[in-house]
């Protein structure tokens, strides 16, 4: 996916929203900036398929050599898919963060959270601060 | 130190910033936590050589006719019998045996003083406390304590190639220098105090020189290190390296609530025919101690961190003091304190990591020991 066309949470998750069978599905990952800042990732605790998630609440954890970090769900809804190739290929988060490094797909139940997301330019500006 | 005070900068601060160092507040100093990948910096040290700016550590000179007797009355190791050039790891304890700091004591021949004076290198976080402690006990002794931290810079070269690189910059025959000794020598044309010491579990040295001379030496050593696969290393990898080497870190494994016996630092205690502050309490602790510092190894990839609780079944038996993902072993390791009944190597325990229990095994320290 083209990072310039994605939406971003202030907490460094990216979101791509697509229509599927009348529902809105959010694909979620973490930005290249976030991966670069974390460095040395060693573990990911993926969310569970079927899990209900709330906007701006932790739903996944990544562990680096130095610290553990929460990943926040940018939207409210239900997890319908997770990228279960990630735990054995964490380097994908860095090499292809906006493609094969996706983390989860969430069927959106409440679109209110989408309004709080940043566009690419606004997110870049936040990262530069 | 209050957060409103500006951070102290080492003489290498600008170099760190120019070379991608991520600067963080460490004990009131702006220090590089990493330049690139912690794992790469760690492995470069294990396989070749890592260069560390450790100028934030406190450097104190203890002079005067009573300097030996004075330090001997405050340190857990014997000082009065130290030979010129000799260095000893020691602890400073309070009356109840609580550890105030772990230090290196140097019988450093720095001039024509006869007998040669003494020096201490103390933790950055404890410098003010130790200076005050020394001064408050100096009464009645003919002794002078001078804090030279700002006047000097200090760097470490650690790894299998460290001595060879340092040796190529000095006329001194460094390869014949004994471990835990140090002396003045020229390095890259500058007078330096070089010791065969370190905090990584590797062979190597530490170098002290005038603050305004360090940038030139550092750059030459970096250039030489990079030719053999070495590099500058930040505080994060310094922490993973010392943890693999089973070395305690003040504020984690050591505090004024912990005595040297439970910390497993018996080698740094000398109780024979001498008196020092904390001796009675340490002697008593040797008979009654209930907790022990241990190493812990985990099979999962979840990393235990400081203050995670340690369990044996339903029984809480201890607390993690440091944990990381070991780059050398590619698995999580930790140190912590557990009840002595749960401390035997091979004991199966569980560590609570963010509300979930993960199996861990007590293993002997150190985790990592370099090949001789």
Coordinates of C-alpha atoms in Angstrom, one line a residue:
Chain A
X1 CA 0.0 0.0 0.0
X2 CA 1.1 3.5 -0.6
X3 CA 1.9 5.2 2.7
X4 CA 0.7 8.5 1.4
X5 CA -2.8 7.2 1.0
X6 CA -3.1 5.8 4.5
X7 CA -4.5 7.3 7.7
X8 CA -2.5 7.3 10.9
X9 CA -3.1 7.3 14.6
X10 CA -1.1 9.6 16.8
X11 CA 0.3 6.4 18.4
X12 CA 1.9 5.4 15.1
X13 CA -0.5 2.8 13.7
X14 CA -1.6 3.1 10.0
X15 CA -5.1 2.3 8.8
X16 CA -6.5 1.5 5.3
X17 CA -10.3 1.3 5.1
X18 CA -12.0 -0.8 2.4
X19 CA -15.6 -1.7 1.8
X20 CA -16.4 -5.4 1.7
X21 CA -19.9 -6.8 1.5
X22 CA -21.3 -3.6 2.8
X23 CA -19.1 -3.5 5.8
X24 CA -16.0 -1.3 6.4
X25 CA -12.8 -3.3 7.0
X26 CA -9.7 -1.6 8.5
X27 CA -6.3 -3.1 7.8
X28 CA -3.9 -2.0 10.5
X29 CA -0.2 -1.9 10.9
X30 CA 2.6 0.2 12.4
X31 CA 4.4 3.0 10.6
X32 CA 8.0 2.8 9.3
X33 CA 8.8 5.6 11.8
X34 CA 7.5 3.5 14.7
X35 CA 9.5 0.4 13.6
X36 CA 12.6 2.6 13.2
X37 CA 12.1 4.1 16.7
X38 CA 11.5 0.7 18.3
X39 CA 14.5 -1.2 16.8
X40 CA 15.5 -4.7 17.6
X41 CA 12.0 -6.3 17.7
X42 CA 11.9 -9.8 19.1
X43 CA 8.3 -10.7 19.7
X44 CA 4.8 -9.8 18.8
X45 CA 1.7 -10.8 20.8
X46 CA -1.0 -10.7 18.1
X47 CA -4.7 -10.0 18.8
X48 CA -7.1 -12.9 18.6
X49 CA -9.5 -13.4 15.7
X50 CA -13.0 -12.6 17.0
X51 CA -11.7 -10.2 19.7
X52 CA -13.7 -7.0 20.2
X53 CA -11.4 -3.9 20.1
X54 CA -12.0 -0.3 21.1
X55 CA -10.6 2.7 19.4
X56 CA -7.4 4.0 21.0
X57 CA -7.2 1.0 23.3
X58 CA -4.2 -1.5 23.3
X59 CA -4.9 -4.7 21.3
X60 CA -1.5 -6.0 20.5
X61 CA 2.0 -5.9 22.0
X62 CA 5.5 -5.8 20.5
X63 CA 8.6 -6.6 22.5
X64 CA 12.0 -5.1 21.6
X65 CA 15.3 -5.8 23.2
X66 CA 14.9 -2.6 25.2
X67 CA 11.1 -2.5 26.1
X68 CA 7.6 -3.7 25.5
X69 CA 5.2 -1.4 23.6
X70 CA 1.5 -1.4 23.2
X71 CA -0.1 -1.2 19.8
X72 CA -3.4 0.6 19.9
X73 CA -6.4 -0.2 17.8
X74 CA -7.2 2.9 15.7
X75 CA -10.9 1.8 15.3
X76 CA -13.7 0.1 17.2
X77 CA -14.8 -3.3 15.9
X78 CA -14.1 -7.0 15.8
X79 CA -10.8 -8.6 14.7
X80 CA -11.5 -10.7 11.6
X81 CA -8.0 -11.6 10.6
X82 CA -4.4 -11.4 11.9
X83 CA -1.1 -11.7 10.1
X84 CA 0.1 -14.9 11.7
X85 CA 3.2 -15.0 9.6
X86 CA 4.6 -12.1 11.6
X87 CA 5.8 -13.9 14.8
X88 CA 8.3 -15.9 12.7
X89 CA 9.2 -13.0 10.4
X90 CA 9.3 -9.8 12.5
X91 CA 11.7 -8.3 10.1
X92 CA 8.7 -7.9 7.8
X93 CA 7.5 -5.0 10.0
X94 CA 10.6 -3.1 9.0
X95 CA 11.1 -4.3 5.4
X96 CA 7.4 -3.9 4.2
X97 CA 5.5 -2.1 7.0
X98 CA 2.6 -1.0 4.7
X99 CA 2.3 -4.3 2.9
X100 CA 3.2 -7.8 4.1
X101 CA 3.9 -6.3 7.5
X102 CA 0.1 -5.6 8.2
X103 CA -0.9 -6.8 11.7
X104 CA -4.7 -7.2 11.7
X105 CA -8.0 -6.6 9.9
X106 CA -10.8 -5.1 11.9
X107 CA -14.5 -5.0 10.9
X108 CA -15.5 -1.5 12.0
X109 CA -18.5 -1.3 14.3
X110 CA -18.3 2.4 15.0
X111 CA -16.8 4.9 12.5
X112 CA -16.5 7.7 15.0
X113 CA -12.8 6.8 15.7
X114 CA -11.9 7.4 12.0
X115 CA -12.4 11.1 12.5
X116 CA -9.4 11.3 14.9
X117 CA -6.9 9.8 12.4
X118 CA -4.3 11.9 10.7
X119 CA -3.6 12.0 7.0
X120 CA -0.1 11.3 5.7
X121 CA 1.1 15.0 5.7
X122 CA -0.2 15.6 9.3
X123 CA 1.4 12.4 10.5
X124 CA 4.7 13.3 8.9
X125 CA 4.5 16.6 10.6
X126 CA 4.0 14.9 14.0
X127 CA 6.9 12.6 13.4
X128 CA 9.2 15.6 12.6
X129 CA 8.4 17.3 15.8
Chain B
X1 CA 19.1 15.8 40.2
X2 CA 16.0 17.9 39.5
X3 CA 14.6 17.7 36.0
X4 CA 14.8 21.5 35.5
X5 CA 18.6 21.5 35.5
X6 CA 20.2 21.2 32.1
X7 CA 21.7 17.8 31.3
X8 CA 25.4 17.5 31.6
X9 CA 27.3 16.8 28.3
X10 CA 30.4 14.7 27.9
X11 CA 33.2 16.0 25.7
X12 CA 32.0 13.4 23.1
X13 CA 28.4 14.7 23.1
X14 CA 28.6 16.5 19.7
X15 CA 30.3 13.4 18.2
X16 CA 27.4 11.2 19.4
X17 CA 24.8 13.6 17.9
X18 CA 26.6 13.8 14.6
X19 CA 26.8 10.0 14.4
X20 CA 23.1 9.2 15.0
X21 CA 23.3 8.8 18.7
X22 CA 19.8 8.8 20.3
X23 CA 20.4 11.0 23.3
X24 CA 18.6 10.3 26.6
X25 CA 18.8 11.5 30.2
X26 CA 21.0 9.1 32.2
X27 CA 21.7 10.2 35.8
X28 CA 21.6 13.8 34.7
X29 CA 23.8 13.3 31.7
X30 CA 22.8 13.4 28.0
X31 CA 24.1 10.0 26.8
X32 CA 23.7 7.9 23.6
X33 CA 21.4 5.0 24.3
X34 CA 22.1 3.6 20.9
X35 CA 23.3 4.7 17.5
X36 CA 21.6 2.1 15.3
X37 CA 20.6 -1.4 16.3
X38 CA 21.2 -2.5 19.9
X39 CA 21.7 -6.1 18.7
X40 CA 24.3 -5.0 16.1
X41 CA 26.2 -2.9 18.7
X42 CA 26.1 -5.8 21.2
X43 CA 27.3 -8.4 18.7
X44 CA 30.0 -6.1 17.4
X45 CA 31.4 -6.0 21.0
X46 CA 31.3 -9.7 21.4
X47 CA 32.8 -10.4 18.0
X48 CA 35.2 -7.5 17.4
X49 CA 35.2 -4.4 19.6
X50 CA 32.8 -1.8 21.0
X51 CA 33.7 1.7 22.0
X52 CA 31.8 3.3 24.9
X53 CA 31.7 6.8 26.1
X54 CA 31.6 6.4 29.9
X55 CA 32.6 9.9 30.8
X56 CA 29.4 10.2 32.8
X57 CA 30.9 7.9 35.5
X58 CA 32.3 9.7 38.6
X59 CA 36.1 10.0 38.9
X60 CA 37.4 10.9 42.3
X61 CA 41.0 11.4 43.5
X62 CA 41.7 10.5 47.2
X63 CA 45.0 12.0 48.3
X64 CA 46.9 12.6 51.5
X65 CA 48.9 10.5 54.0
X66 CA 45.8 8.8 55.4
X67 CA 44.1 8.1 52.1
X68 CA 44.6 4.3 52.2
X69 CA 43.5 3.9 55.8
X70 CA 40.5 6.2 55.1
X71 CA 39.2 4.2 52.1
X72 CA 40.0 1.0 53.9
X73 CA 37.5 2.1 56.6
X74 CA 34.7 2.6 54.0
X75 CA 35.2 -0.1 51.4
X76 CA 34.3 -3.8 51.6
X77 CA 37.6 -4.8 50.0
X78 CA 41.0 -4.2 51.6
X79 CA 42.7 -1.1 50.3
X80 CA 45.8 -0.8 52.5
X81 CA 47.6 -3.7 50.8
X82 CA 46.9 -2.6 47.2
X83 CA 50.1 -2.5 45.2
X84 CA 50.9 0.3 42.7
X85 CA 48.8 0.0 39.5
X86 CA 46.4 -2.4 41.1
X87 CA 42.6 -2.0 40.8
X88 CA 39.9 -3.6 43.0
X89 CA 36.1 -3.9 42.5
X90 CA 34.5 -3.0 45.8
X91 CA 31.3 -1.9 47.5
X92 CA 30.6 1.1 49.7
X93 CA 28.0 0.2 52.4
X94 CA 26.2 2.0 55.1
X95 CA 26.1 0.8 58.8
X96 CA 23.3 -1.7 58.0
X97 CA 25.2 -3.3 55.2
X98 CA 23.0 -1.6 52.5
X99 CA 25.0 -1.0 49.3
X100 CA 25.6 2.7 48.6
X101 CA 27.5 2.1 45.4
X102 CA 29.8 -0.4 43.6
X103 CA 33.1 1.2 42.7
X104 CA 36.5 0.5 41.3
X105 CA 39.4 1.5 43.6
X106 CA 42.7 2.3 41.9
X107 CA 46.2 2.5 43.4
X108 CA 47.0 4.9 40.6
X109 CA 50.5 6.1 40.0
X110 CA 49.7 9.5 38.5
X111 CA 52.9 11.5 39.5
X112 CA 55.7 11.4 41.9
X113 CA 53.5 11.0 45.0
X114 CA 55.0 8.5 47.4
X115 CA 53.1 6.5 48.3
X116 CA 50.9 6.8 45.2
X117 CA 47.4 8.1 45.7
X118 CA 44.1 6.4 45.3
X119 CA 41.3 7.0 42.9
X120 CA 37.7 5.8 42.7
X121 CA 35.4 5.4 39.8
X122 CA 31.8 5.5 40.9
X123 CA 28.4 5.3 39.3
X124 CA 27.1 8.5 37.7
X125 CA 23.9 8.2 39.6
X126 CA 25.7 7.9 43.0
X127 CA 28.5 10.5 42.5
X128 CA 27.1 13.2 44.6
X129 CA 26.0 10.7 47.3
X130 CA 29.5 9.1 47.5
X131 CA 31.4 12.4 47.5
X132 CA 29.2 13.5 50.4
X133 CA 29.7 10.1 52.1
X134 CA 33.5 10.4 51.8
X135 CA 33.5 14.0 53.0
X136 CA 31.3 13.2 56.0
X137 CA 33.7 10.5 57.1
X138 CA 36.9 12.3 56.4
X139 CA 37.1 14.0 59.8
X140 CA 40.2 13.0 61.7
X141 CA 41.9 11.8 58.6
X142 CA 44.6 13.7 56.7
X143 CA 42.9 13.2 53.3
X144 CA 41.7 15.2 50.4
X145 CA 38.8 14.1 48.1
X146 CA 38.7 15.8 44.7
X147 CA 35.9 15.2 42.2
X148 CA 37.7 15.3 38.8
X149 CA 34.7 14.0 36.8
X150 CA 34.4 17.1 34.7
X151 CA 38.1 17.5 34.1
X152 CA 38.6 14.1 32.6
X153 CA 36.9 12.0 29.9
X154 CA 36.6 8.2 30.1
X155 CA 36.0 5.7 27.4
X156 CA 36.0 1.9 27.2
X157 CA 37.1 -0.4 24.5
X158 CA 35.7 -3.9 24.9
X159 CA 35.8 -7.1 22.9
X160 CA 38.3 -9.6 21.5
X161 CA 40.0 -7.0 19.3
X162 CA 40.1 -4.2 22.0
X163 CA 43.5 -4.7 23.4
X164 CA 45.1 -5.2 20.0
X165 CA 43.6 -1.9 18.8
X166 CA 44.6 0.1 21.9
X167 CA 48.0 -1.5 21.8
X168 CA 48.6 -0.2 18.2
X169 CA 48.2 3.4 19.6
X170 CA 50.6 3.2 22.5
X171 CA 54.4 2.5 22.9
X172 CA 53.4 0.6 26.1
X173 CA 53.3 -3.2 25.8
X174 CA 49.6 -3.4 26.5
X175 CA 49.2 -7.1 25.8
X176 CA 51.3 -7.9 28.8
X177 CA 49.2 -5.7 31.1
X178 CA 47.5 -7.7 33.8
X179 CA 43.8 -7.7 34.3
X180 CA 42.6 -5.2 36.9
X181 CA 45.7 -3.1 36.7
X182 CA 46.2 0.3 35.1
X183 CA 48.8 3.0 34.5
X184 CA 49.7 6.1 32.7
X185 CA 50.8 5.8 29.1
X186 CA 50.7 7.7 25.8
X187 CA 47.8 6.8 23.5
X188 CA 47.9 8.5 20.1
X189 CA 50.4 11.0 21.6
X190 CA 48.2 12.0 24.5
X191 CA 48.9 11.1 28.2
X192 CA 46.2 8.7 29.3
X193 CA 45.5 6.4 32.2
X194 CA 44.7 3.0 30.7
X195 CA 43.4 0.0 32.7
X196 CA 42.5 -3.5 31.8
X197 CA 39.0 -3.4 33.1
X198 CA 35.4 -3.3 31.8
X199 CA 31.7 -4.0 32.2
X200 CA 30.9 -6.3 29.3
X201 CA 32.4 -9.7 30.1
X202 CA 35.0 -9.2 27.3
X203 CA 38.7 -8.5 27.5
X204 CA 39.4 -4.8 27.0
X205 CA 40.4 -1.6 28.5
X206 CA 39.2 1.7 29.9
X207 CA 41.0 5.0 29.2
X208 CA 40.9 8.3 31.1
X209 CA 42.4 11.5 29.8
X210 CA 42.0 15.3 29.9
X211 CA 38.5 16.1 28.7
X212 CA 39.7 18.3 25.9
X213 CA 41.9 15.6 24.4
X214 CA 39.4 12.8 24.0
X215 CA 37.7 13.6 20.7
X216 CA 40.9 13.1 18.7
X217 CA 41.7 9.8 20.4
X218 CA 38.1 8.6 20.1
X219 CA 37.9 9.2 16.4
X220 CA 41.2 7.4 15.7
X221 CA 40.1 4.5 17.8
X222 CA 36.7 4.4 16.0
X223 CA 38.4 4.4 12.6
X224 CA 40.6 1.5 13.7
X225 CA 37.7 -0.3 15.2
X226 CA 35.5 0.0 12.1
X227 CA 38.3 -1.6 10.0
X228 CA 37.8 -4.8 12.1
X229 CA 34.0 -4.7 12.4
X230 CA 33.8 -2.7 15.6
X231 CA 31.8 0.4 16.3
X232 CA 30.5 2.9 18.9
X233 CA 28.1 1.3 21.3
X234 CA 25.4 3.0 23.4
X235 CA 24.1 2.5 26.9
X236 CA 21.4 0.1 25.8
X237 CA 23.9 -2.5 24.5
X238 CA 26.2 -1.7 27.5
X239 CA 23.2 -2.9 29.6
X240 CA 22.6 -6.1 27.6
X241 CA 26.3 -6.9 27.6
X242 CA 26.7 -6.5 31.4
X243 CA 23.5 -8.5 32.0
X244 CA 24.8 -11.4 29.9
X245 CA 28.0 -11.2 31.9
X246 CA 26.0 -11.5 35.1
X247 CA 27.2 -8.1 36.4
X248 CA 25.0 -6.1 38.8
X249 CA 23.8 -2.6 38.0
X250 CA 23.2 -0.1 40.8
X251 CA 19.6 0.9 41.0
X252 CA 18.6 -2.6 39.7
X253 CA 20.5 -5.5 41.4
X254 CA 22.1 -3.1 44.0
X255 CA 20.6 -0.6 46.4
X256 CA 20.8 0.5 50.0
X257 CA 18.1 -2.1 50.7
X258 CA 20.3 -4.9 49.5
X259 CA 23.5 -6.2 51.2
X260 CA 26.5 -7.6 49.4
X261 CA 25.9 -11.2 50.6
X262 CA 22.4 -11.5 49.0
X263 CA 23.8 -9.8 45.9
X264 CA 26.2 -12.7 45.6
X265 CA 29.2 -10.4 45.7
X266 CA 31.2 -12.4 48.3
X267 CA 34.3 -12.0 46.2
X268 CA 34.1 -8.2 46.9
X269 CA 33.9 -8.6 50.7
X270 CA 37.0 -9.0 52.9
X271 CA 36.1 -9.3 56.6
X272 CA 39.4 -10.6 57.8
X273 CA 41.4 -8.6 60.4
X274 CA 39.8 -5.2 59.4
X275 CA 37.0 -2.9 60.3
X276 CA 34.8 -0.9 57.8
X277 CA 31.4 0.6 57.8
X278 CA 28.8 -2.1 57.5
X279 CA 31.1 -5.0 58.5
X280 CA 29.0 -6.2 61.4
X281 CA 25.8 -6.2 59.4
X282 CA 27.4 -8.0 56.5
X283 CA 28.8 -10.7 58.8
X284 CA 25.3 -11.1 60.3
X285 CA 23.7 -11.2 56.8
X286 CA 26.0 -14.1 55.9
X287 CA 24.2 -16.2 58.5
X288 CA 20.6 -15.2 58.2
X289 CA 20.1 -14.2 54.5
X290 CA 16.8 -15.1 53.0
X291 CA 17.1 -14.0 49.4
X292 CA 19.7 -14.6 46.7
X293 CA 20.5 -13.0 43.4
X294 CA 20.0 -15.5 40.6
X295 CA 20.0 -15.7 36.8
X296 CA 16.8 -16.7 35.0
X297 CA 16.4 -18.1 31.5
X298 CA 13.1 -18.3 29.5
X299 CA 12.1 -20.4 26.6
X300 CA 9.3 -18.1 25.3
X301 CA 10.3 -14.9 23.6
X302 CA 8.4 -12.7 26.1
X303 CA 11.0 -10.6 28.0
X304 CA 10.7 -10.2 31.7
X305 CA 11.4 -6.6 32.9
X306 CA 12.4 -5.0 36.2
X307 CA 9.8 -5.6 39.0
X308 CA 8.0 -8.6 37.3
X309 CA 7.1 -11.0 40.1
X310 CA 8.6 -14.5 40.3
X311 CA 6.5 -17.5 41.4
X312 CA 6.8 -21.1 42.3
X313 CA 3.3 -22.5 41.8
X314 CA 1.0 -20.3 43.9
X315 CA 3.9 -19.0 46.1
X316 CA 5.5 -15.6 45.3
X317 CA 9.3 -16.2 45.7
X318 CA 10.9 -13.1 44.3
X319 CA 11.2 -10.1 41.9
X320 CA 13.0 -9.5 38.6
X321 CA 15.6 -6.6 38.8
X322 CA 16.8 -6.6 35.2
X323 CA 15.6 -8.4 32.1
X324 CA 16.4 -8.3 28.4
X325 CA 16.4 -10.2 25.2
X326 CA 19.9 -11.7 25.0
X327 CA 21.4 -11.0 21.6
X328 CA 24.0 -13.7 22.2
X329 CA 21.6 -16.5 23.1
X330 CA 18.6 -15.3 21.2
X331 CA 16.3 -15.7 24.1
X332 CA 15.2 -13.7 27.2
X333 CA 17.4 -13.6 30.3
X334 CA 16.9 -11.9 33.6
X335 CA 18.4 -11.4 37.0
X336 CA 16.4 -11.1 40.1
X337 CA 16.2 -11.9 43.8
X338 CA 14.4 -15.1 45.0
X339 CA 14.0 -16.8 48.3
X340 CA 17.1 -19.0 49.0
X341 CA 14.9 -22.1 48.9
X342 CA 14.0 -21.3 45.3
X343 CA 17.5 -20.3 44.2
X344 CA 19.2 -23.6 43.2
X345 CA 20.3 -23.9 39.6
X346 CA 17.7 -25.8 37.6
X347 CA 14.7 -24.7 39.7
X348 CA 11.6 -24.2 37.6
X349 CA 9.8 -21.0 38.3
X350 CA 7.3 -18.7 36.6
X351 CA 7.6 -15.0 35.9
X352 CA 4.5 -12.8 35.7
X353 CA 4.9 -10.7 32.6
X354 CA 2.0 -8.2 32.2
X355 CA -0.4 -10.5 34.0
X356 CA 0.6 -13.8 32.3
X357 CA 2.9 -16.4 33.7
X358 CA 5.9 -17.6 31.7
X359 CA 8.1 -20.6 32.7
X360 CA 11.7 -19.7 33.7
X361 CA 14.6 -21.7 34.9
X362 CA 17.2 -20.7 37.5
X363 CA 20.7 -20.8 35.8
X364 CA 24.2 -20.1 37.2
X365 CA 25.6 -16.6 36.6
X366 CA 27.2 -15.4 34.4
X367 CA 25.1 -16.3 31.4
X368 CA 28.0 -15.5 29.2
X369 CA 31.7 -16.2 29.7
X370 CA 34.2 -15.4 27.1
X371 CA 36.6 -18.1 25.8
X372 CA 40.0 -17.9 27.5

